[in-house]
Tab-separated table of C-alpha atoms and ligand atoms in Angstrom:
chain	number	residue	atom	x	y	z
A	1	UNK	CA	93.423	23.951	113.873
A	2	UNK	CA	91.376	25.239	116.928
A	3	UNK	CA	87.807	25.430	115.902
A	4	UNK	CA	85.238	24.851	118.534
A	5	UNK	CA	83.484	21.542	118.364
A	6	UNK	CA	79.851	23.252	118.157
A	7	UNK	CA	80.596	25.071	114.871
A	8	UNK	CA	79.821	23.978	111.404
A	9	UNK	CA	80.340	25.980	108.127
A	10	UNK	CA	78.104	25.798	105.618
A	11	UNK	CA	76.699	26.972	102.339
A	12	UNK	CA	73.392	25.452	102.240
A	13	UNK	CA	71.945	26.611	105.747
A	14	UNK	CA	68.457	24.885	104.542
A	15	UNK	CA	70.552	21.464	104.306
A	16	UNK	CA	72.822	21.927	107.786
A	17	UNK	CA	69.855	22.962	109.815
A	18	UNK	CA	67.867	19.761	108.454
A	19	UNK	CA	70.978	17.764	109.373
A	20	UNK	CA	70.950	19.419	112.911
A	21	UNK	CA	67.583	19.114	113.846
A	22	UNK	CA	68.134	14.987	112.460
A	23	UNK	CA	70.744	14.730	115.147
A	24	UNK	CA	69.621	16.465	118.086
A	25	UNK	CA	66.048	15.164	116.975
A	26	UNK	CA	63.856	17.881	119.684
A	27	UNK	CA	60.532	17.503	119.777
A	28	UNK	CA	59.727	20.829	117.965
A	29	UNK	CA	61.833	24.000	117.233
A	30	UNK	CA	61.293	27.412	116.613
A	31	UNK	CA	63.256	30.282	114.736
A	32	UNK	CA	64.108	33.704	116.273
A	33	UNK	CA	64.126	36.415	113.979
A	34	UNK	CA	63.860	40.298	113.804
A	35	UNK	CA	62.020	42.388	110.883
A	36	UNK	CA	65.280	42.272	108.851
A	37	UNK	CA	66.714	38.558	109.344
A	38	UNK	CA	63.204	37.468	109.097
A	39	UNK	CA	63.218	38.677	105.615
A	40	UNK	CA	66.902	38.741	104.230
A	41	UNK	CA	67.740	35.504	106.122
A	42	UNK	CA	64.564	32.996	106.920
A	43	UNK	CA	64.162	32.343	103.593
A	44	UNK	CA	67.459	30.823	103.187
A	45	UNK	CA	66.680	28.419	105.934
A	46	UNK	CA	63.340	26.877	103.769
A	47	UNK	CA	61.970	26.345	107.039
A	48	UNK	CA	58.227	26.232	108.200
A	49	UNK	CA	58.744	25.748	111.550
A	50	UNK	CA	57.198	28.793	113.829
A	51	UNK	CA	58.582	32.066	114.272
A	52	UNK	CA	59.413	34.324	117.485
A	53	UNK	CA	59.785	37.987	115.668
A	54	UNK	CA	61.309	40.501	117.436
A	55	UNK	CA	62.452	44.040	116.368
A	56	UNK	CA	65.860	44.787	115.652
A	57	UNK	CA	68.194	46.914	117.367
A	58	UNK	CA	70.601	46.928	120.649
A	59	UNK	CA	67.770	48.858	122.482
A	60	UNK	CA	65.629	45.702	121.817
A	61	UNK	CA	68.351	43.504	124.145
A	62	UNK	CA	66.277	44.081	127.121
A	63	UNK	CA	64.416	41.971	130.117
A	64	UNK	CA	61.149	42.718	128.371
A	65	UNK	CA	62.326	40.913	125.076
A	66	UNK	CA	63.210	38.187	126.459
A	67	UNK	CA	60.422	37.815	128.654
A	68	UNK	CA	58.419	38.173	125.532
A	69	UNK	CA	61.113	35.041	124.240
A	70	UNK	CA	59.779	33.008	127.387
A	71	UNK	CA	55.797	33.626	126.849
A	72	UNK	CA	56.128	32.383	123.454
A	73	UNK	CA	58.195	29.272	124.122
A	74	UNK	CA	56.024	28.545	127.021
A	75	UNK	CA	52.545	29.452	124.350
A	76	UNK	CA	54.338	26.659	121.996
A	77	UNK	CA	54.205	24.391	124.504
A	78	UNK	CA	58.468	24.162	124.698
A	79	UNK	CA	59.376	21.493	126.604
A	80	UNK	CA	62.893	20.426	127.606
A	81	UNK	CA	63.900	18.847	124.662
A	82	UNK	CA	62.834	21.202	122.289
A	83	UNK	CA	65.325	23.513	120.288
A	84	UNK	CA	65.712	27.125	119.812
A	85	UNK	CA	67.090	28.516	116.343
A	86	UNK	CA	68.815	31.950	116.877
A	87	UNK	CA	68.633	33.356	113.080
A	88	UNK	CA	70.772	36.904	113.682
A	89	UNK	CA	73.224	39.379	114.840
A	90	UNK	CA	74.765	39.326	118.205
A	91	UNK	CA	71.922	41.043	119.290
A	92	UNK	CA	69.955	37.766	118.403
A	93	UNK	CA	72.777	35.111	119.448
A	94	UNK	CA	73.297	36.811	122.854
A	95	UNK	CA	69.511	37.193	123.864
A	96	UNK	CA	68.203	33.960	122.214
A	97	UNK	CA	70.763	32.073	124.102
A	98	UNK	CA	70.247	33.894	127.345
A	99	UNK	CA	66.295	32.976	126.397
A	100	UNK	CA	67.138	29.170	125.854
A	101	UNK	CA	69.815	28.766	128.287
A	102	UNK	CA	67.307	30.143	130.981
A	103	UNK	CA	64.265	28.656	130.063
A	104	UNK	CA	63.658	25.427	131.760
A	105	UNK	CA	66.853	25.777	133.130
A	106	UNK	CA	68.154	25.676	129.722
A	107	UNK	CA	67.254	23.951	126.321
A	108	UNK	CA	68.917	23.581	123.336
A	109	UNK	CA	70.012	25.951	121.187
A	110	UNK	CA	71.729	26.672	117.359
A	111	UNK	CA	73.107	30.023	116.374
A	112	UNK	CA	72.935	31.254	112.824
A	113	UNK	CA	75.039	33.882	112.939
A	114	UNK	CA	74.186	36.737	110.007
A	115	UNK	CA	75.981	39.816	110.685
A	116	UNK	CA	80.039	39.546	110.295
A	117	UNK	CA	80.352	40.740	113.612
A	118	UNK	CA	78.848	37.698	115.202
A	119	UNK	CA	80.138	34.944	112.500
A	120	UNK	CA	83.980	35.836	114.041
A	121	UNK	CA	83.116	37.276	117.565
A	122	UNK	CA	79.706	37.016	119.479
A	123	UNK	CA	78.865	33.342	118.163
A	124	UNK	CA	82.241	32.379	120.025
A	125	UNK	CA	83.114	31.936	122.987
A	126	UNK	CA	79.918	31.079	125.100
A	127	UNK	CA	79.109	34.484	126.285
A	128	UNK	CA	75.214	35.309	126.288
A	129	UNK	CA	72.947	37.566	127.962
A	130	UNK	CA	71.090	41.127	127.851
A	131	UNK	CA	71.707	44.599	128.566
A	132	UNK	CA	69.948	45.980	131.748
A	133	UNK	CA	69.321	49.379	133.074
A	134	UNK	CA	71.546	50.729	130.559
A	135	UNK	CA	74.349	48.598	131.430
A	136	UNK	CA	75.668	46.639	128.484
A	137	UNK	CA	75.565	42.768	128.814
A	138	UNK	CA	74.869	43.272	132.513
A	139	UNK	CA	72.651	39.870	132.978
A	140	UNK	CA	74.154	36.866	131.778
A	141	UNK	CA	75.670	33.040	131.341
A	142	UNK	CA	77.881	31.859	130.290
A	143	UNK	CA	76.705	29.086	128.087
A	144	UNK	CA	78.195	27.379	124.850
A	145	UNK	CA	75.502	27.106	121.899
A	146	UNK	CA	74.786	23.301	121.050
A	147	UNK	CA	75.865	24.725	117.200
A	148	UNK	CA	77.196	27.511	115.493
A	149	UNK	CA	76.529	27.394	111.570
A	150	UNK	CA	78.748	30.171	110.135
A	151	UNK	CA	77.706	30.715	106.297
A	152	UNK	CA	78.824	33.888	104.323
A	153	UNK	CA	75.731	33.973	101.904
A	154	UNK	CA	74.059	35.903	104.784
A	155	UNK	CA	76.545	38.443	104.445
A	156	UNK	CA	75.404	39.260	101.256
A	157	UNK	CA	72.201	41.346	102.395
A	158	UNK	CA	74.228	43.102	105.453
A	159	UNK	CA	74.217	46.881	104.716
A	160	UNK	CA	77.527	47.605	104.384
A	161	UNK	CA	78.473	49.864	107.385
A	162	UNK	CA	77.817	46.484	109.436
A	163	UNK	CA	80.191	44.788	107.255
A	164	UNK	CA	82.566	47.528	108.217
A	165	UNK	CA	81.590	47.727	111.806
A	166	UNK	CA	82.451	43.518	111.895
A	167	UNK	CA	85.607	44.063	110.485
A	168	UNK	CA	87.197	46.041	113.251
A	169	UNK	CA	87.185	42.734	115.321
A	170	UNK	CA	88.829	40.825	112.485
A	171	UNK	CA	91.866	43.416	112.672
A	172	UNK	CA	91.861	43.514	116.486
A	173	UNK	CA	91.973	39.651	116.434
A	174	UNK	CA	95.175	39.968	114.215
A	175	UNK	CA	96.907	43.077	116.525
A	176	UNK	CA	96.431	40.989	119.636
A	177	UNK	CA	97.220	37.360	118.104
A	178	UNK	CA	98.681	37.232	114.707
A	179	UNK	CA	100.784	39.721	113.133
A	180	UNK	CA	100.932	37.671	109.987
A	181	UNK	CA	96.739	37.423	110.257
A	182	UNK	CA	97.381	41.768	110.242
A	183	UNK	CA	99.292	41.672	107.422
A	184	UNK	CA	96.277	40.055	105.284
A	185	UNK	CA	93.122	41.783	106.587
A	186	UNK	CA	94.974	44.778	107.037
A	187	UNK	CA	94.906	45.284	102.960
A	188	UNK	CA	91.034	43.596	102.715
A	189	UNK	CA	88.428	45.600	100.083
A	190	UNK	CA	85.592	45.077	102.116
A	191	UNK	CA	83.417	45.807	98.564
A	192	UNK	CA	85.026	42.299	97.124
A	193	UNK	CA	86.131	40.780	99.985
A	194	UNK	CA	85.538	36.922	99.626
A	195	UNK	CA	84.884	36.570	103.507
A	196	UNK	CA	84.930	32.762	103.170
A	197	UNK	CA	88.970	33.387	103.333
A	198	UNK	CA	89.251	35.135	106.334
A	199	UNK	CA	86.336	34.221	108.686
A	200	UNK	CA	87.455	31.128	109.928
A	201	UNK	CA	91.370	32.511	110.963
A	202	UNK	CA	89.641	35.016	112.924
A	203	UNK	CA	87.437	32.299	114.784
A	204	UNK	CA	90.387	30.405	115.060
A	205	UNK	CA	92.427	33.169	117.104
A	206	UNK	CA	89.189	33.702	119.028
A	207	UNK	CA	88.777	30.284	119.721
A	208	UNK	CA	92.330	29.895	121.013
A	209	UNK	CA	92.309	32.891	123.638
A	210	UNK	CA	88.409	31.146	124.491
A	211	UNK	CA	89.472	27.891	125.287
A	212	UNK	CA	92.454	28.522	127.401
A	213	UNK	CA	90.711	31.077	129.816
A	214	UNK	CA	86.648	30.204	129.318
A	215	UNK	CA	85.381	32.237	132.246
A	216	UNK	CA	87.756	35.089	131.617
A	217	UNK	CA	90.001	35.077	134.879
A	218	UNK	CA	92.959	35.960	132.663
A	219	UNK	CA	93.827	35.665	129.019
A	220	UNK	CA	90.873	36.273	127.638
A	221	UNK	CA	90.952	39.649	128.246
A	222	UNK	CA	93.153	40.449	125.667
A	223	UNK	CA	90.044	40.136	123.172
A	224	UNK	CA	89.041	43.682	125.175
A	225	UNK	CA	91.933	45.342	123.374
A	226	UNK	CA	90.203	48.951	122.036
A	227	UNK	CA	87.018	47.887	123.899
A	228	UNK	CA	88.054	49.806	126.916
A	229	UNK	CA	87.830	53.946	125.210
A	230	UNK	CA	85.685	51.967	122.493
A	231	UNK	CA	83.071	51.222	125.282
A	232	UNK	CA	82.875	54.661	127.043
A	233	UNK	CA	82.688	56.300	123.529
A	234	UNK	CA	80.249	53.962	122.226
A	235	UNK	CA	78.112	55.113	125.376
A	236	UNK	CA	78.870	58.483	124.570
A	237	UNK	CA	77.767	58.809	121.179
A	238	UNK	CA	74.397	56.718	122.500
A	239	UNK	CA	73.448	59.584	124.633
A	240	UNK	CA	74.217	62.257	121.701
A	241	UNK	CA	72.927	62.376	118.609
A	242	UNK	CA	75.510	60.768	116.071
A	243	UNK	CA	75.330	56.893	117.096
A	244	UNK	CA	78.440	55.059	116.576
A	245	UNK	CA	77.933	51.327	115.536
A	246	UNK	CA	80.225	48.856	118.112
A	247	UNK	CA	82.822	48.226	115.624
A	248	UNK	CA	83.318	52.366	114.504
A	249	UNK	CA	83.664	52.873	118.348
A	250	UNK	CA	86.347	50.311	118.320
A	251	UNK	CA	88.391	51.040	116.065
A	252	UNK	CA	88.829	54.339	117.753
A	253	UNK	CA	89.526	52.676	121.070
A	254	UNK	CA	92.354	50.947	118.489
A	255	UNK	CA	93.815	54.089	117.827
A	256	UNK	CA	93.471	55.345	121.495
A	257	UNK	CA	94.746	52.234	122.620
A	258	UNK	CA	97.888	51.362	120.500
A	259	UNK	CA	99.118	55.186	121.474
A	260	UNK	CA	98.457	54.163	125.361
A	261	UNK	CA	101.297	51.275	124.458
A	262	UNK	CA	103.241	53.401	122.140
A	263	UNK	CA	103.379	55.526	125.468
A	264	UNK	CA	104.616	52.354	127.676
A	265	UNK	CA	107.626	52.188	125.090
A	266	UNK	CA	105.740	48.864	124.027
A	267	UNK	CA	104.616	49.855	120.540
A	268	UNK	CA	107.191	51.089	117.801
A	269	UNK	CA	106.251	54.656	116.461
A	270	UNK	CA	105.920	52.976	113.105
A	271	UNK	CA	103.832	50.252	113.889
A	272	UNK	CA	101.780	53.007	116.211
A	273	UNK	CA	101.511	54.930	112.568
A	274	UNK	CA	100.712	51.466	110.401
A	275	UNK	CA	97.896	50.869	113.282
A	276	UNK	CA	96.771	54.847	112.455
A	277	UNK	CA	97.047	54.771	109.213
A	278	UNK	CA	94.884	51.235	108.652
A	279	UNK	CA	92.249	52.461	111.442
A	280	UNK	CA	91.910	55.976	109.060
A	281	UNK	CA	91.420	54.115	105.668
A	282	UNK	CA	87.977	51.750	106.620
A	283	UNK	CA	87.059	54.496	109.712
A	284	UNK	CA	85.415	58.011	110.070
A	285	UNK	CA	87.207	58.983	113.309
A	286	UNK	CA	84.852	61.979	114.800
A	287	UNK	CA	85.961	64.298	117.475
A	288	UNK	CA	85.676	63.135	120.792
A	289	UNK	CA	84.678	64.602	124.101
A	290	UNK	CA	86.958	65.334	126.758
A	291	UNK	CA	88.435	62.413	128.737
A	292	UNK	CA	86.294	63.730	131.396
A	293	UNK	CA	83.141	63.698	129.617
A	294	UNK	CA	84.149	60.173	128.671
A	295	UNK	CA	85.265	59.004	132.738
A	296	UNK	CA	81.675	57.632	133.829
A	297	UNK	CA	81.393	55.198	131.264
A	298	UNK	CA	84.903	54.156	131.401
A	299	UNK	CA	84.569	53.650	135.438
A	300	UNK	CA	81.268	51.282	134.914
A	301	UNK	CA	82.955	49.027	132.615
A	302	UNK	CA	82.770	45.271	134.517
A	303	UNK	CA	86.679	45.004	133.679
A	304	UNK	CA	87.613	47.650	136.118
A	305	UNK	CA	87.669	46.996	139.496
A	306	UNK	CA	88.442	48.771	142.727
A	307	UNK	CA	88.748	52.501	140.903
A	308	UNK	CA	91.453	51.502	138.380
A	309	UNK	CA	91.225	51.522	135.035
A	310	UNK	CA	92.594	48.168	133.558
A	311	UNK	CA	93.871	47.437	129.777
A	312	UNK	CA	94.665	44.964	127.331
A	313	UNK	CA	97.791	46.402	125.412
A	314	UNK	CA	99.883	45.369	122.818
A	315	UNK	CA	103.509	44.724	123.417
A	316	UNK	CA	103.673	44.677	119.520
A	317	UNK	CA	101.951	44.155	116.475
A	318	UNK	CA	100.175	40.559	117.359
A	319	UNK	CA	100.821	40.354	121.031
A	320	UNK	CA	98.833	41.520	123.925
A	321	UNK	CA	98.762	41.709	127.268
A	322	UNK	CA	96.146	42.999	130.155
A	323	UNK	CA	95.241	43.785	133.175
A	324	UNK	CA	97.437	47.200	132.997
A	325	UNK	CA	96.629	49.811	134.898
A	326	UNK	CA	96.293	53.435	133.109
A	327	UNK	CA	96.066	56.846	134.512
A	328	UNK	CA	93.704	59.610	133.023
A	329	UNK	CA	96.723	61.679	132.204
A	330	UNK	CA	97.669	59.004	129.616
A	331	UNK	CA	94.449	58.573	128.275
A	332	UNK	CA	94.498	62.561	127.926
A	333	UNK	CA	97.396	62.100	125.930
A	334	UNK	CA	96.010	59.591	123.883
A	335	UNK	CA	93.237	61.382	122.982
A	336	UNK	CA	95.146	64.446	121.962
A	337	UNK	CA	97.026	62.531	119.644
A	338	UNK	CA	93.863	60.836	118.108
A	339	UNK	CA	92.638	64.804	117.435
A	340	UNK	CA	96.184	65.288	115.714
A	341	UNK	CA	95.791	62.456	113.417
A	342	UNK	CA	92.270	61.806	113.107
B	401	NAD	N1	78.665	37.173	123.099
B	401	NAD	C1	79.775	37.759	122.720
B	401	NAD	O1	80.876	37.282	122.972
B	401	NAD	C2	79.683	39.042	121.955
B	401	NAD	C3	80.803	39.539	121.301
B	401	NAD	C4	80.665	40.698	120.560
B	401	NAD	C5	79.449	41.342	120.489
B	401	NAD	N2	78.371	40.839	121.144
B	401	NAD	C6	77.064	41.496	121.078
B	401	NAD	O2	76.625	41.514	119.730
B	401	NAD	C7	75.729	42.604	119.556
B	401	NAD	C8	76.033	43.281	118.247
B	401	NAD	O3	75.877	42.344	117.208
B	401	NAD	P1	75.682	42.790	115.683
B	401	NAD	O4	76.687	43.791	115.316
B	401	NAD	O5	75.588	41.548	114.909
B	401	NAD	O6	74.313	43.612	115.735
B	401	NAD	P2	72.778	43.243	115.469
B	401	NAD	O7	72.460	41.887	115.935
B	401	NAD	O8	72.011	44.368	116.039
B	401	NAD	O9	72.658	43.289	113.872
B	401	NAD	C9	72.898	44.500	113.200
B	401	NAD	C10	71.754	44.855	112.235
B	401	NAD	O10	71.867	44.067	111.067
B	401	NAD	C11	70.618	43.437	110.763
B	401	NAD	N3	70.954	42.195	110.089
B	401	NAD	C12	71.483	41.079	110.640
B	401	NAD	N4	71.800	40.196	109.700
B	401	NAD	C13	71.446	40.730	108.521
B	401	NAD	C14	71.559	40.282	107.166
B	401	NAD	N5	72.147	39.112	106.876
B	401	NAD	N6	71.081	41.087	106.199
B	401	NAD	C15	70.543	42.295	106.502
B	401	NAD	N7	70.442	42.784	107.748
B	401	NAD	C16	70.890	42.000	108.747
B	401	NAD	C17	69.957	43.302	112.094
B	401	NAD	O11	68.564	43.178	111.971
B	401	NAD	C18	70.366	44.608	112.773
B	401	NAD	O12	69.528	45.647	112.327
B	401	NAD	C19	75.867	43.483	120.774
B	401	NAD	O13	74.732	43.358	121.571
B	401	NAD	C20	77.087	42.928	121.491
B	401	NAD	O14	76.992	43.052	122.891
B	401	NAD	C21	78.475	39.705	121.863
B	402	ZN	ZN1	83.688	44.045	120.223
């Protein structure tokens, strides 16, 4: 079992984050919060120690947050060995740690994940940072938290489209890694689901792609498989009026992208269609734009360098492989078979 050495699961949060704060023993710690994990999630913690409250929400990932982050470490009187708690969504891990890892030139810091999405995905992996002049995660470290403390009760509060929207990275972790990971979360009831039996196989896959290409020079850019489309139409939908939460846009991308494959030859038709069909069951899949409509914010994505547009695509049902280059014709023909289907 590959499990990174920073992560601990738990099911008293109030008892690991005592245990944690024994061992790294700062000299004071704070929590950072938004309006919603401040009141679904702090309380689970049992913690008086202060809080940094932010508001919630992707458009809240900004330099100005953070800076905000900075004044009130610095107005505690944060010194070097004191300890940030990140209690939150990826929104939360990614800034928090950007905050901490910055600050000082870098203090420590414990995520909490809360949101499904960043229990199996943005709590791995060592990625933080902010979005910037509209350009998504476009100032950033790498930097690996000093703990991760995964624990399912939080999930219990999560509306239920997040739950939904953190599940599309659970099936793209099996397509690209495990087909035999697919065939269990591919039949999940995400109203019952017992995530304590699937979360850590999908941080386990994650892990594995992680720690064998850290920096992402290779390998690791398998874990962009439906990100690609997902991204541009994520962006999309921003700038109309129907948003799209990260996971619905990626499941889309899913569809998009296993056709792109089925197109190579790569893909079967039927696994193509099992990919479909699983996509349609948890997923509203709206009409998209035209592929032209959708070109700007495919051509600004960090992944695709000198004018080509690069993707991870599956050779099969749990493999993957990247760095392919795609024309817009195929992505044209993607797209109309997405409106055939959809
Ligand atoms: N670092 C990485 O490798 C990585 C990977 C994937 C995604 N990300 C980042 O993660 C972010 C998205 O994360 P997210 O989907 O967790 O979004 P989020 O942090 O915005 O959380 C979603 C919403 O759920 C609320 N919430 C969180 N926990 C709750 C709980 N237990 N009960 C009730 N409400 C709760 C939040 O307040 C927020 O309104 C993006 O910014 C993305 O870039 C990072
Ligand atoms: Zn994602």
């Amino acid at each position: 079992v590959v499990f990174p050495e920073y992560l601990h699961f738990s099911d008293n949060p109030a008892e690991t984050l005592q245990e944690l704060t024994q061992k790294f023993a700062p000299d004071q710690y704070a929590v950072l919060a938004d309006e919603h994990t401040m009141e679904f999630c702090l309380p689970l913690l049992k913690t008086d120690a202060p809080i940094i409250q932010i508001k919630s929400g992707e458009e809240e990932k900004t330099i100005d947050t953070c800076s905000h982050i900075w004044s009130e470490l610095t107005r505690l009187g944060f010194s070097r060995k004191s300890l940030l708690i990140n209690l939150g969504g990826g929104v939360i891990g990614d800034m928090g740690g950007f905050a901490a890892a910055t600050y000082k030139r870098g203090i420590r810091f414990i995520n909490f994940p809360t949101t499904l999405l960043s229990m199996v995905d943005a709590s791995i992996g060592g990625k933080l940072g902010i979005d910037f002049h509209g350009l998504k995660n476009h100032i950033g470290v790498f930097r690996e938290p000093d703990a991760v403390v995964v624990c399912s009760q939080f999930l219990k509060t999560l509306p239920e489209r997040q739950v939904k929207s953190g599940f599309a990275e659970i099936l793209k972790h099996g397509l690209i890694k495990s087909r035999s990971y697919w065939e269990v979360v591919k039949h999940i009831d995400l109203s019952t689901q017992k995530w304590d039996a699937v979360i850590p196989r999908s941080i386990e896959l994650k892990q594995e792609v992680v720690a064998a290409d850290p920096l992402e020079s290779g390998l690791r850019k398998i874990l962009n498989f439906g990100h690609t489309l997902g991204h541009a139409i994520e962006t999309h939908f921003l700038e109309t009026d129907g948003q799209l939460l990260h996971g619905e846009a990626i499941a889309i991308g899913m569809v998009l992208e296993a056709h792109l494959s089925f197109q190579r030859k790569w893909l079967k038709q039927e696994e193509l269609e099992e990919i479909t069909r699983v996509m349609r069951s948890y997923y509203d899949l709206p009409a998209l734009p035209s592929v032209e409509a959708l070109k700007e914010g495919l051509f600004q994505d960090k992944k695709n360098e000198d004018g080509k547009l690069k993707f991870a695509l599956l050779n099969t049902i749990g493999k993957c492989h990247y760095d392919v280059v795609v024309d817009l014709e195929e992505i044209r023909r993607a797209v109309v078979y997405y409106h055939e289907i959809r």
